[in-house]
Short mmCIF file of C-alpha atoms in Angstrom, two decimals:
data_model
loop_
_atom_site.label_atom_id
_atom_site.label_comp_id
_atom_site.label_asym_id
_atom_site.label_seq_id
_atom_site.Cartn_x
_atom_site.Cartn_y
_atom_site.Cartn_z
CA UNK A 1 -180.78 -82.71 -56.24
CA UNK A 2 -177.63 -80.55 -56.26
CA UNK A 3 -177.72 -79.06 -52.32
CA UNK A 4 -178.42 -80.81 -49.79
CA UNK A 5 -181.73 -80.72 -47.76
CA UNK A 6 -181.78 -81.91 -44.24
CA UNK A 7 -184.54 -79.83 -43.80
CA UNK A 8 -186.20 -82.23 -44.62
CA UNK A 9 -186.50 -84.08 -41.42
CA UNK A 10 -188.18 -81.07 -39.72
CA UNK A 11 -190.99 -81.28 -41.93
CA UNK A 12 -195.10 -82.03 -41.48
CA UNK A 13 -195.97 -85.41 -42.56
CA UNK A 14 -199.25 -83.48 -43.66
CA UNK A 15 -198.99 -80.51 -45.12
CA UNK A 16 -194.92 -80.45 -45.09
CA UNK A 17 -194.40 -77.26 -43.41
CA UNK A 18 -191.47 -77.12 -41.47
CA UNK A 19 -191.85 -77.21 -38.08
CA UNK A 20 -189.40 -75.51 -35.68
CA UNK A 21 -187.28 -77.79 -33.52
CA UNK A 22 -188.06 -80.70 -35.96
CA UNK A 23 -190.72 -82.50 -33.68
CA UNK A 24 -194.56 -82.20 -33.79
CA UNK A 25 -196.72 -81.22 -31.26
CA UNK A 26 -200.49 -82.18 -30.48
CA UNK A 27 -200.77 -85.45 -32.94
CA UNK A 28 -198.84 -83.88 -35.49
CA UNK A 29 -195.90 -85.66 -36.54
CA UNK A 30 -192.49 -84.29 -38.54
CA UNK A 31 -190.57 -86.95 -40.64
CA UNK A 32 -188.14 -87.07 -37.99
CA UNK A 33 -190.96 -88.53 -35.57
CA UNK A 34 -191.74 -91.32 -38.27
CA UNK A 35 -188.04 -92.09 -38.52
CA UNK A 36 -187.62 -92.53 -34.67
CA UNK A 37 -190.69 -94.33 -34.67
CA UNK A 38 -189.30 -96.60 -37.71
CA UNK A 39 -186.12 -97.24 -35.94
CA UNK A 40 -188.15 -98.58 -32.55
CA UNK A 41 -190.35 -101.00 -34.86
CA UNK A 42 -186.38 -101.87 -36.62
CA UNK A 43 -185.40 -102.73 -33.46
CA UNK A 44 -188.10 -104.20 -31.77
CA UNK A 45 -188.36 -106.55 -34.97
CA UNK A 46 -184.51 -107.28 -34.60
CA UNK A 47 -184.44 -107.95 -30.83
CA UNK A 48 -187.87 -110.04 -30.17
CA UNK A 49 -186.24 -112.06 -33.65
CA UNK A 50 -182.87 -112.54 -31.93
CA UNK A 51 -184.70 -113.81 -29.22
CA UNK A 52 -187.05 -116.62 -31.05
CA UNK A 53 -184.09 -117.56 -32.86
CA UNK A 54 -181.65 -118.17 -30.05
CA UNK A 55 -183.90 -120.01 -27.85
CA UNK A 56 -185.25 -122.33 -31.39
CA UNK A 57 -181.83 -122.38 -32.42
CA UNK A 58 -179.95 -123.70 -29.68
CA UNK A 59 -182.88 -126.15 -29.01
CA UNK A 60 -182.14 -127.39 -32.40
CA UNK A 61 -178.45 -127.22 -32.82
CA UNK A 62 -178.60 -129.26 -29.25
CA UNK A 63 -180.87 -131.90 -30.72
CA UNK A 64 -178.55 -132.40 -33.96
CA UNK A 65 -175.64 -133.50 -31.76
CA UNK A 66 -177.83 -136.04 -29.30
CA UNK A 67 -177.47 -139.47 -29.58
CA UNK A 68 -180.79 -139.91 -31.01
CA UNK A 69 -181.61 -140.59 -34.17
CA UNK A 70 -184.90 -139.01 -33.99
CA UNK A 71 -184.08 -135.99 -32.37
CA UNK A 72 -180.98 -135.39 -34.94
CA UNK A 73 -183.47 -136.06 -37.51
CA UNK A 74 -186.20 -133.21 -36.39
CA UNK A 75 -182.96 -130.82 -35.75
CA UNK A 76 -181.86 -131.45 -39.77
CA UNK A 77 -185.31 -130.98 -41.17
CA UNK A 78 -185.91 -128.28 -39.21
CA UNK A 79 -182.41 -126.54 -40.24
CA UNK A 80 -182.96 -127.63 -43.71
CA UNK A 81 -186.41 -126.02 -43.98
CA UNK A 82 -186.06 -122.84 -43.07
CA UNK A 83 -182.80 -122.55 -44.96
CA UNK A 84 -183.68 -123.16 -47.91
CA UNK A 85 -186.54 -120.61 -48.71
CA UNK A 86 -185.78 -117.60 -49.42
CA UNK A 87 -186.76 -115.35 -46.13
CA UNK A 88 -189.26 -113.04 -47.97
CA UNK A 89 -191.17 -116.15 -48.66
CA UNK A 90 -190.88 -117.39 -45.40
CA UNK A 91 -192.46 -113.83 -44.19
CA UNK A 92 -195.02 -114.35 -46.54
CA UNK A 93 -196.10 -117.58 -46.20
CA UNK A 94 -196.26 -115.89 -41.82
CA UNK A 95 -198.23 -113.20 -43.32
CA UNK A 96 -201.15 -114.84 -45.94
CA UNK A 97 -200.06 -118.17 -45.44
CA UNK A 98 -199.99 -119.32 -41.75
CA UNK A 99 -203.43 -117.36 -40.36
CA UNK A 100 -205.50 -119.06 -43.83
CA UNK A 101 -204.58 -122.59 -42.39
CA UNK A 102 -204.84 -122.31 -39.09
CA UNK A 103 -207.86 -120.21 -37.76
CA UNK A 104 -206.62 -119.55 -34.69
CA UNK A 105 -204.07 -116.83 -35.89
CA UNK A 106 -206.10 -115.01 -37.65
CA UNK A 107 -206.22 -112.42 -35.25
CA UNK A 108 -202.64 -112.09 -34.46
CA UNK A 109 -200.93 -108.80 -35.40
CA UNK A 110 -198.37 -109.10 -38.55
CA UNK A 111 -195.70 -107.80 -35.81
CA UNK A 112 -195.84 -110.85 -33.96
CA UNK A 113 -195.66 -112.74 -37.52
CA UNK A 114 -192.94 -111.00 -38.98
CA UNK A 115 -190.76 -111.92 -35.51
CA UNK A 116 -191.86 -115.32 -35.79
CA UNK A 117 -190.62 -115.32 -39.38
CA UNK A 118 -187.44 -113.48 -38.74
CA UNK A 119 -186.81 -115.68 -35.69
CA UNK A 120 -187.47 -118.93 -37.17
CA UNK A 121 -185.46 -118.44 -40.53
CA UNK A 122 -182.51 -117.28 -38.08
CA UNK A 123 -182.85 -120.29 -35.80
CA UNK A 124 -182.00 -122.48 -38.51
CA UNK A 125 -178.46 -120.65 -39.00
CA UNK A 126 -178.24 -120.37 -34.95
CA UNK A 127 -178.72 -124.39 -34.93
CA UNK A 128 -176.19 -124.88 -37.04
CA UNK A 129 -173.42 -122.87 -35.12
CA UNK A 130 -174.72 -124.31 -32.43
CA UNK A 131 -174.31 -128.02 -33.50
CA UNK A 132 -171.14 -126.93 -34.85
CA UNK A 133 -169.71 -125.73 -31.33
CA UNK A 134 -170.62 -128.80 -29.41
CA UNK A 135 -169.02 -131.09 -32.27
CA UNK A 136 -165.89 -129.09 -32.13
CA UNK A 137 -165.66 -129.81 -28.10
CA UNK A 138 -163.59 -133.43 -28.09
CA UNK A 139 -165.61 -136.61 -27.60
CA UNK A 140 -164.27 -137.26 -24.54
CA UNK A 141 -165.78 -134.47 -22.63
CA UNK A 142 -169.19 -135.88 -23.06
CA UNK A 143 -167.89 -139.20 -22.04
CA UNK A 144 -166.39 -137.76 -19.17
CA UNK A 145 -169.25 -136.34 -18.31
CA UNK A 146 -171.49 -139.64 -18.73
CA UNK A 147 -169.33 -141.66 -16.46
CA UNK A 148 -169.32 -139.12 -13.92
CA UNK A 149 -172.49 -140.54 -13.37
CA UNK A 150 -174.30 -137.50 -14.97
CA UNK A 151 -177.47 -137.97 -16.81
CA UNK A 152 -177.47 -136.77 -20.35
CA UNK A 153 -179.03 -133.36 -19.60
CA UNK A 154 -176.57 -132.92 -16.78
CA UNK A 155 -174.21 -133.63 -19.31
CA UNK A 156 -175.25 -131.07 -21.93
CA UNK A 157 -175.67 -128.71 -18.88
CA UNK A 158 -172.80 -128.64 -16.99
CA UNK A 159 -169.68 -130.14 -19.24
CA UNK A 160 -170.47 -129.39 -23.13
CA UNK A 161 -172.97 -126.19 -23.30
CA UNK A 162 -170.84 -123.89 -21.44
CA UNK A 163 -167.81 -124.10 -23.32
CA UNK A 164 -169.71 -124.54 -26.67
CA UNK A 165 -172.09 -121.67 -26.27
CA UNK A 166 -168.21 -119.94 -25.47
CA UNK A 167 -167.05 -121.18 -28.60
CA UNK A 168 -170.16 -119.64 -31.09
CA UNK A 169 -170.27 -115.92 -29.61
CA UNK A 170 -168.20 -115.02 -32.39
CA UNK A 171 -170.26 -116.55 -35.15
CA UNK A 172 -173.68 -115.24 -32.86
CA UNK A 173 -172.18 -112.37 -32.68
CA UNK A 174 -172.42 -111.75 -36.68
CA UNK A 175 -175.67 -113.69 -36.92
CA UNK A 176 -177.30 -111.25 -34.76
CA UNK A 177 -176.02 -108.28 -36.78
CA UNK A 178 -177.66 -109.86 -40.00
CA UNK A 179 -180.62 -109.90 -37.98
CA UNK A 180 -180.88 -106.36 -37.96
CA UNK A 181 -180.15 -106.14 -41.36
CA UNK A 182 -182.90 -108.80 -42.86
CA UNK A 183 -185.63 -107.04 -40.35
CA UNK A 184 -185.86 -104.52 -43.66
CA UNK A 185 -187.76 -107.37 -45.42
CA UNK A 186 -190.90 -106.65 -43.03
CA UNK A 187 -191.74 -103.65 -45.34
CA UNK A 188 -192.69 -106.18 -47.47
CA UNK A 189 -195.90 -106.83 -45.10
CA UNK A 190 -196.28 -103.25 -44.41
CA UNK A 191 -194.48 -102.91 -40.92
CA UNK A 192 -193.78 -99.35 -40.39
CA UNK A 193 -189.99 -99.84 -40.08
CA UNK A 194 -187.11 -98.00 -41.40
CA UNK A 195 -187.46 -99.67 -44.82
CA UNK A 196 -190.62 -98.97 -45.28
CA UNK A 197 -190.43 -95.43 -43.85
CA UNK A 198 -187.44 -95.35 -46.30
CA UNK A 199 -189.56 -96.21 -49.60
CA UNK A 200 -192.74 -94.12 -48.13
CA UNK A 201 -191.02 -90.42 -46.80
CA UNK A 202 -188.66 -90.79 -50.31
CA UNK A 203 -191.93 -90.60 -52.21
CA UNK A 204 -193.34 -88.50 -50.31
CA UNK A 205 -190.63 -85.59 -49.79
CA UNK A 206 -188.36 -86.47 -53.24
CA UNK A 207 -185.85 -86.05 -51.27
CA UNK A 208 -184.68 -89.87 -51.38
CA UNK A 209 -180.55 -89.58 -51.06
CA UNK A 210 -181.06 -87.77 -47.17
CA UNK A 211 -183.55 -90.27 -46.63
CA UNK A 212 -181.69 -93.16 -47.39
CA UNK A 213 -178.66 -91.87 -46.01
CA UNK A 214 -180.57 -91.47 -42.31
CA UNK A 215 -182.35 -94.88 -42.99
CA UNK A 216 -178.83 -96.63 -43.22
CA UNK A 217 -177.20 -94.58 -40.71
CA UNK A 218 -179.51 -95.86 -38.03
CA UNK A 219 -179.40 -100.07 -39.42
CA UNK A 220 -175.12 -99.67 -39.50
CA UNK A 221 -175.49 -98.00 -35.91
CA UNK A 222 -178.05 -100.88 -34.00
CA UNK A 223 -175.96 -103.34 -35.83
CA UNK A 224 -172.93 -101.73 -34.24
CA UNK A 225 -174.61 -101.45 -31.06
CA UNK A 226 -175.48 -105.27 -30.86
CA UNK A 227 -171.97 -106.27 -32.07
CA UNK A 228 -170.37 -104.46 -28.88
CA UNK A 229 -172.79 -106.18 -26.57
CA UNK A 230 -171.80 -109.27 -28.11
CA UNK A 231 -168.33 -108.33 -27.56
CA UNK A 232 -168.86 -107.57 -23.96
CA UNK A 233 -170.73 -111.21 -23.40
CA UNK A 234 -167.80 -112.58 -24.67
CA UNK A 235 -165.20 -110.38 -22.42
CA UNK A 236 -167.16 -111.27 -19.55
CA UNK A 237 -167.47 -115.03 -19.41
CA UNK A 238 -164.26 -115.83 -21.29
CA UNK A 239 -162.24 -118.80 -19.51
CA UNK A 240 -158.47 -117.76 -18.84
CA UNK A 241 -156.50 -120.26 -20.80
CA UNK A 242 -158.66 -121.04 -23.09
CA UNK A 243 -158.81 -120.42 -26.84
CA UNK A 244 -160.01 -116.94 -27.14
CA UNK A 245 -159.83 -116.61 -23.72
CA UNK A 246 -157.18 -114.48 -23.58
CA UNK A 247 -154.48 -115.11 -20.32
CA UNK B 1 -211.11 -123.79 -42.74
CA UNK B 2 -209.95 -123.30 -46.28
CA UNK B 3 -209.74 -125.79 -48.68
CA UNK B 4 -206.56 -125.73 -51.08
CA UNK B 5 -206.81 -125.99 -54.63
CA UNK B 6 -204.17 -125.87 -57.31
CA UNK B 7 -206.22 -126.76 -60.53
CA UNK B 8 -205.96 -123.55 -61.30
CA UNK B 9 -201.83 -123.42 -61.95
CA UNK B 10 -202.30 -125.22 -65.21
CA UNK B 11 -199.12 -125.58 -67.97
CA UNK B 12 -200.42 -122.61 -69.76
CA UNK B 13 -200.74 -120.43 -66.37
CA UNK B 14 -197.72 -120.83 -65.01
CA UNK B 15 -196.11 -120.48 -68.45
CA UNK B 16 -197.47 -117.48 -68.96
CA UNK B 17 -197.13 -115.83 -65.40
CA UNK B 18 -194.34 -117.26 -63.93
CA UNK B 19 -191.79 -118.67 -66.62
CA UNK B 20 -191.16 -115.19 -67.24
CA UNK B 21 -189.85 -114.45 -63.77
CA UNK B 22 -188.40 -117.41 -63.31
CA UNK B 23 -186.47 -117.06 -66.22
CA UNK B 24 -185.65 -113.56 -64.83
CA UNK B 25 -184.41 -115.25 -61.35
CA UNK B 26 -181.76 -117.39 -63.22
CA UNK B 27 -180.40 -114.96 -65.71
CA UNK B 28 -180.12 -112.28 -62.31
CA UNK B 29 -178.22 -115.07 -60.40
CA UNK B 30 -176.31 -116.26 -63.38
CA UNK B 31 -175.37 -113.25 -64.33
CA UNK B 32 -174.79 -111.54 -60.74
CA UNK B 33 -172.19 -115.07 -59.77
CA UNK B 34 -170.09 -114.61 -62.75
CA UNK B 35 -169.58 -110.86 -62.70
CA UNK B 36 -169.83 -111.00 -58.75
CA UNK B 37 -166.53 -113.36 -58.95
CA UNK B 38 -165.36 -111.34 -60.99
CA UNK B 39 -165.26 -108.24 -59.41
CA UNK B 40 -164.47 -109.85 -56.03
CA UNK B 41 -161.87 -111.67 -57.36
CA UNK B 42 -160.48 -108.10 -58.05
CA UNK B 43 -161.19 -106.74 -55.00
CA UNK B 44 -159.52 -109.50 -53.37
CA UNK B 45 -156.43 -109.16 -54.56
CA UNK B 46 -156.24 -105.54 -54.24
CA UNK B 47 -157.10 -106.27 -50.79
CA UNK B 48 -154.50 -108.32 -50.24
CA UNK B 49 -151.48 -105.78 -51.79
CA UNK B 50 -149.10 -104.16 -50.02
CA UNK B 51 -150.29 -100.84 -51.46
CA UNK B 52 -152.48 -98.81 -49.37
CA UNK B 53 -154.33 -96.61 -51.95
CA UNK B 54 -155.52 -100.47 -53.42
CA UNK B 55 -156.35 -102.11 -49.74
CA UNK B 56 -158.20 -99.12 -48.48
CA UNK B 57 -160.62 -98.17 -51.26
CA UNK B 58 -161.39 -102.23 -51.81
CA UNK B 59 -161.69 -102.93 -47.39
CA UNK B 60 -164.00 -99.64 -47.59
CA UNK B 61 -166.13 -100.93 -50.45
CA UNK B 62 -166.46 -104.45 -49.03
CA UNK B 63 -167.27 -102.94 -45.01
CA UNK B 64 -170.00 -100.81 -46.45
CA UNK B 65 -171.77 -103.32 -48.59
CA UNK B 66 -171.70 -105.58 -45.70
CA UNK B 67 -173.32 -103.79 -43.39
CA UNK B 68 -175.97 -102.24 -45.34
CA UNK B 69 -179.39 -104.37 -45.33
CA UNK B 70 -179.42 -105.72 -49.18
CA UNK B 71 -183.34 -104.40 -49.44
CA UNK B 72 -181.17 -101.27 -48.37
CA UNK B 73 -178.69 -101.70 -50.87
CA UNK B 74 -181.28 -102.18 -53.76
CA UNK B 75 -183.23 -98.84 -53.05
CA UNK B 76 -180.24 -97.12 -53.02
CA UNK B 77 -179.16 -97.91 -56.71
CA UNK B 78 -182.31 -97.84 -57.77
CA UNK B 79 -182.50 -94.03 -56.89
CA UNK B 80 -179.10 -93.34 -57.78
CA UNK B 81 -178.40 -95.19 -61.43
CA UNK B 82 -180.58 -93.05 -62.63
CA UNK B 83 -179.58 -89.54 -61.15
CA UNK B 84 -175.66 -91.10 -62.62
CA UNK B 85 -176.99 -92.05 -66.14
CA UNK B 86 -179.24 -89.11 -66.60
CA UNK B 87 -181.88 -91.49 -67.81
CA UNK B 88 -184.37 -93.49 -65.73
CA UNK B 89 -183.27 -97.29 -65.91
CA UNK B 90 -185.85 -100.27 -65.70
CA UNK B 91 -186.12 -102.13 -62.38
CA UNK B 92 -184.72 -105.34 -63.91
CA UNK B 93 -181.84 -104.06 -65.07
CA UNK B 94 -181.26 -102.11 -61.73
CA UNK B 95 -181.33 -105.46 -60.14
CA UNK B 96 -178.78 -107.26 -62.26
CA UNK B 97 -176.47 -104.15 -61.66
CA UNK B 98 -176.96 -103.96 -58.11
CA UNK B 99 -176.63 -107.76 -57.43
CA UNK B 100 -173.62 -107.97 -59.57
CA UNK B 101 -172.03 -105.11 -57.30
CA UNK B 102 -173.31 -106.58 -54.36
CA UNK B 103 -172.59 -109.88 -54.39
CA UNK B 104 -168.70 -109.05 -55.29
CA UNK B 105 -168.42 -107.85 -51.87
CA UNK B 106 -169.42 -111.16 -50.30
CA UNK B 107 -167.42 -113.28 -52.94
CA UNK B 108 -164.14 -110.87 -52.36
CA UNK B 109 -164.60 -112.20 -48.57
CA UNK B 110 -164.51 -115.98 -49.88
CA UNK B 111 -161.62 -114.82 -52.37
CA UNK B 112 -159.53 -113.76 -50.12
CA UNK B 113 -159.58 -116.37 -47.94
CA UNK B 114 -158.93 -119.08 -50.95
CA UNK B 115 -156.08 -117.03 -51.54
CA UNK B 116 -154.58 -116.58 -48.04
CA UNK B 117 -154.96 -120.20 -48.02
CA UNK B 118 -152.43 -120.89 -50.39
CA UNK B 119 -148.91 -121.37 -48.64
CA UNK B 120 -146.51 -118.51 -49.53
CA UNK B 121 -143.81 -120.69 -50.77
CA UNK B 122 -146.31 -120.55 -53.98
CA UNK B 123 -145.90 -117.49 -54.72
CA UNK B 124 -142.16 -117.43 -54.08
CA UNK B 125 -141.58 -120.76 -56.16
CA UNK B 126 -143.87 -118.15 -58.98
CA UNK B 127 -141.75 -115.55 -59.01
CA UNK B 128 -138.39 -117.42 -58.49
CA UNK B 129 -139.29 -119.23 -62.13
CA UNK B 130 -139.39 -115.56 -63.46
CA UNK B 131 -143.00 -115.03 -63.14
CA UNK B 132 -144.58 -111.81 -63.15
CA UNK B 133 -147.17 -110.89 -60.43
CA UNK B 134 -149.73 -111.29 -62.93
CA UNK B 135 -148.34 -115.08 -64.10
CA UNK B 136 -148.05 -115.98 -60.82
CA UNK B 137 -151.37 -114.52 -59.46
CA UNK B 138 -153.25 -116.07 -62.94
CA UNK B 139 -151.30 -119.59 -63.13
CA UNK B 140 -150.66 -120.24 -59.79
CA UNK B 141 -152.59 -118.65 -56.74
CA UNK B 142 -155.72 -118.10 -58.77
CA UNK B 143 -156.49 -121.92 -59.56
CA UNK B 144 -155.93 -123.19 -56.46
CA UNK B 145 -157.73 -120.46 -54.43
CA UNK B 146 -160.41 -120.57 -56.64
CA UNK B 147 -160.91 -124.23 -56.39
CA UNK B 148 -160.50 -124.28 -52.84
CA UNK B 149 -163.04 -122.38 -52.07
CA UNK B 150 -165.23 -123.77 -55.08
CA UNK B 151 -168.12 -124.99 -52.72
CA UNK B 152 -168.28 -121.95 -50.63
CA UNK B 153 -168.55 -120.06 -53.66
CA UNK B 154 -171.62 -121.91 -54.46
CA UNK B 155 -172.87 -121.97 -51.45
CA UNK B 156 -173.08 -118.26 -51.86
CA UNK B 157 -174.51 -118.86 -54.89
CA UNK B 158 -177.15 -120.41 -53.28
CA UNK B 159 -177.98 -117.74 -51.01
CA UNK B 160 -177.58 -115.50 -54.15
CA UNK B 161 -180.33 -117.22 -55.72
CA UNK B 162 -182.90 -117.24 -52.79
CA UNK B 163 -182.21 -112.93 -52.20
CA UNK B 164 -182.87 -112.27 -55.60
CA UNK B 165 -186.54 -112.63 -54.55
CA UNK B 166 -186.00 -109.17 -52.42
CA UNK B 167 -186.00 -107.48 -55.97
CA UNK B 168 -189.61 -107.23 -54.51
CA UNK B 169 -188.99 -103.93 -53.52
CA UNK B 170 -188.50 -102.52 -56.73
CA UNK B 171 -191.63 -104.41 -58.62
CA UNK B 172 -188.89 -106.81 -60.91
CA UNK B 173 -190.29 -109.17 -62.16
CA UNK B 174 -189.44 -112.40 -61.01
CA UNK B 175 -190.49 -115.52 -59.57
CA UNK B 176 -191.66 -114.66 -56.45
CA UNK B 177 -193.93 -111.73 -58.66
CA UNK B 178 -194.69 -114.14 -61.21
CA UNK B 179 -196.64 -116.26 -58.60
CA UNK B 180 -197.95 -112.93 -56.98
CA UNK B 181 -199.63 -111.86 -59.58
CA UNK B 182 -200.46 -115.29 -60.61
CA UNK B 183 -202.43 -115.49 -57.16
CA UNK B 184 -203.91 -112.07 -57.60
CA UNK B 185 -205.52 -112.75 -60.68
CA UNK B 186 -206.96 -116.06 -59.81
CA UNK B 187 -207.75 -114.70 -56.18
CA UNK B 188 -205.37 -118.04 -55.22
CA UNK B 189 -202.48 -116.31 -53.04
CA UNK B 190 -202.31 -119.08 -50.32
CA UNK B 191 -201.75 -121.58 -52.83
CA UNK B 192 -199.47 -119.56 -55.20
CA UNK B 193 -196.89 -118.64 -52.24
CA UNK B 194 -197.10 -122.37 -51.19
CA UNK B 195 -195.92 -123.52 -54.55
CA UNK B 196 -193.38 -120.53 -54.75
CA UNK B 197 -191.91 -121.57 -51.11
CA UNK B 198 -192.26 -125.37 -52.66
CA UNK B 199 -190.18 -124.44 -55.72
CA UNK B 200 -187.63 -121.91 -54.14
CA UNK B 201 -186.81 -125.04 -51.39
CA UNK B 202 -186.27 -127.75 -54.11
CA UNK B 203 -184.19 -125.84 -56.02
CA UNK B 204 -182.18 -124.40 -53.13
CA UNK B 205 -181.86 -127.77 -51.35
CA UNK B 206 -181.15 -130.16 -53.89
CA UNK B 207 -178.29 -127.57 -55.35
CA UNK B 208 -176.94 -127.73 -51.69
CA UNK B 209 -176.67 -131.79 -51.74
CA UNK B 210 -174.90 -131.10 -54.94
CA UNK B 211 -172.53 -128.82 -53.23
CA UNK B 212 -172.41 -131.04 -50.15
CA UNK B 213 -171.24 -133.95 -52.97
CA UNK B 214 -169.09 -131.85 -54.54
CA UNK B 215 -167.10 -131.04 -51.03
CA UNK B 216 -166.51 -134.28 -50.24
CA UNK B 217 -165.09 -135.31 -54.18
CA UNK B 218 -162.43 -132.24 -53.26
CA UNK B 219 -161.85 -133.09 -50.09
CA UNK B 220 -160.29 -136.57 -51.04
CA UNK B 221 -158.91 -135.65 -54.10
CA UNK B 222 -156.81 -132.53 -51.86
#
């Protein structure tokens, strides 16, 4: 393990001959095909996740700060649920869980599980942000709002969701990086992801350290990516004047 | 439709699959909180000196851990403890090792900001009395950070607790296995993760009321 071997990359996932210019031809594939691959199923995982949670999240983080006590109630449980088990459960209760219950998922594919999984565990986090940037707007914008003559959902619309969802990018922004980073728990139900790819080519080849060091190379560079998109939301729709809205 | 059915998980099964790991679980966490404050508590403050060849080492160490997926983090030591001892190393121990290094990353974060939130006249009034750094950092700064932050700490804790069950990837045994294998050998799994999920929320949630308690007695005592 002295030298270093990125050769390693170029190799036959078969017979591990190494194949010039590192990627196979005619239904062969080099390790460096698998690890592309890995990364797409890493990312899809990540951004189909971000997605589900977002959308569930702010749903629920909305509902926690309505003024009923139903709806505040669903919004806690469901927060308090999915936060408190651990997410490798969670994936896989999704996985052997879910489908033996309810029949009618029994054909769906594991990818669409994990996401669900991912997404839902992540929503509960997103909700509470969420809540947590509405509360932090004062009480009298809502009132405003109400005696405007808006309806409630007018309200929420057009007074407090704009500046809140302003408020949580920051917060967003770091939840969606640890989104990338917990998508490595779908090994665990045998998605063909970087982690997985990780534990399989390291077994495979021995040659575990260049591996690894690829494996996290790629999770540190879409979590990058995602933060500067992030940062570029928040650039673009920041309110002069504001707090972190610059001048 | 499947019918459910937990007669199987008897006193004597889950004592003999799962007790183990769940014994395993606690010690990792236990063991992983206390060195992981430990360590962060350390990196903290060496973050926080005016010395750059103590702030960059500790900001590097705490970036890198953060942004590496823990499964990540795991696999990593688990392949390289061994190539560093010379010797292979069992997958428990890896785990308390890794989680211990880990987790001081994450509980640096939370130190430092208990100790930035003390007011600096503290640590003037600390050395105006003829304190050393270490006096003042140990009788004065310390305390008060560290109770400050005493429910985020747990909170983290918390979160501690539930990750441990990603020692998955290394075969440790511990809860979460326990009831794996449990449901393997009684061909049971639907029922066995169901009581693991049931488990892993009651202990996570009723420790975060206690923390949620605990807040508010500090709040009104501050």
């Amino acid at each position: 393990m002295s030298t270093w071997d990125w050769q390693v990359f170029c190799k036959d996932t078969i017979d591990g001959e190494i194949v010039p210019r590192c990627f196979g031809s005619a239904g062969d594939i080099t390790y460096l095909d698998w690890l592309l691959s890995a990364w797409g199923w890493t990312l899809s995982v990540s951004l189909l996740a971000l997605l589900v949670a977002l959308l569930l999240g702010s749903i629920m983080g909305i509902l926690r700060t309505a003024p009923h006590r139903g709806w505040v109630l669903l919004g806690n449980a469901w927060t308090e649920l999915f936060r408190n088990i651990p997410l490798l459960v969670q994936i896989f209760l999704w996985y052997h869980v879910v489908p033996a219950l309810i029949p009618p998922l029994r054909g769906v594919p594991s990818f669409l599980l994990v996401v669900l999984g991912l997404g839902l565990f992540t929503s509960a986090r997103i909700s509470e942000q969420v809540r947590a940037g509405i509360q932090s707007l004062t009480g009298g914008q809502r009132m405003a709002g109400l005696a405007m003559g808006f309806t409630l959902p007018q309200t929420y619309r057009y007074v407090l969701l704009p500046m809140a969802f302003r408020i949580v990018i920051p917060p967003l922004t770091s939840e969606s990086m640890n989104i990338v980073k917990n998508s490595a728990v779908a090994f665990a139900v045998s998605i063909s992801e970087l982690t997985l790819f990780a534990l399989q080519a390291q077994e495979e080849t021995a040659r575990g350290i260049e591996i690894y060091l690829a494996v996290t190379g790629l999770y540190f560079v879409s979590a990058f990516a995602l933060n500067r998109v992030f940062h570029f939301v928040e650039q673009r729709v920041r309110v002069p004047g504001m707090i972190g809205g610059g001048t | 439709m499947l019918t459910l059915d937990f007669a199987f998980l008897t006193p004597q099964v889950l004592s003999s699959y799962v007790l183990k790991g769940f014994v395993f679980s606690l010690q990792l966490t236990a063991i992983a909180m206390l060195g992981g404050i430990a360590l962060g508590t350390v990196l903290a403050l060496m973050r926080l000196s005016s010395k750059p060849w103590l702030t960059l080492p500790a900001a590097a160490y705490v970036n890198t851990m953060r942004s590496i997926p823990l499964v990540m983090v795991i696999l990593w030591f688990f392949l390289l403890i061994p190539l560093a001892i010379g010797r292979p190393l069992g997958a428990e121990m890896s785990a308390i090792i890794t989680f211990t290094l880990f987790e001081a990353a994450y509980y640096s974060e939370i130190m430092r900001a208990g100790i930035q939130s003390i007011p600096r006249g503290q640590v003037a009034a600390g050395y105006a009395l003829g304190m050393r750094y270490g006096q003042t950092m140990g009788l004065v700064v310390l305390p008060q950070a560290f109770r400050n932050m005493l429910p985020v700490l747990l909170t983290q804790t918390i979160i501690l607790f539930q990750d441990t069950s990603l020692v998955y990837a290394i075969g440790a045994y511990d809860l979460l296995k326990g009831f794996e294998i449990a449901g393997k050998n009684f061909n049971r799994p639907v029922e066995t993760y169901l009581v693991a999920a049931v488990l892993y929320f009651v202990i996570s949630f009723s420790l975060s009321m206690l923390v949620r308690r605990l807040q508010q007695r500090i709040a009104i005592i501050r």
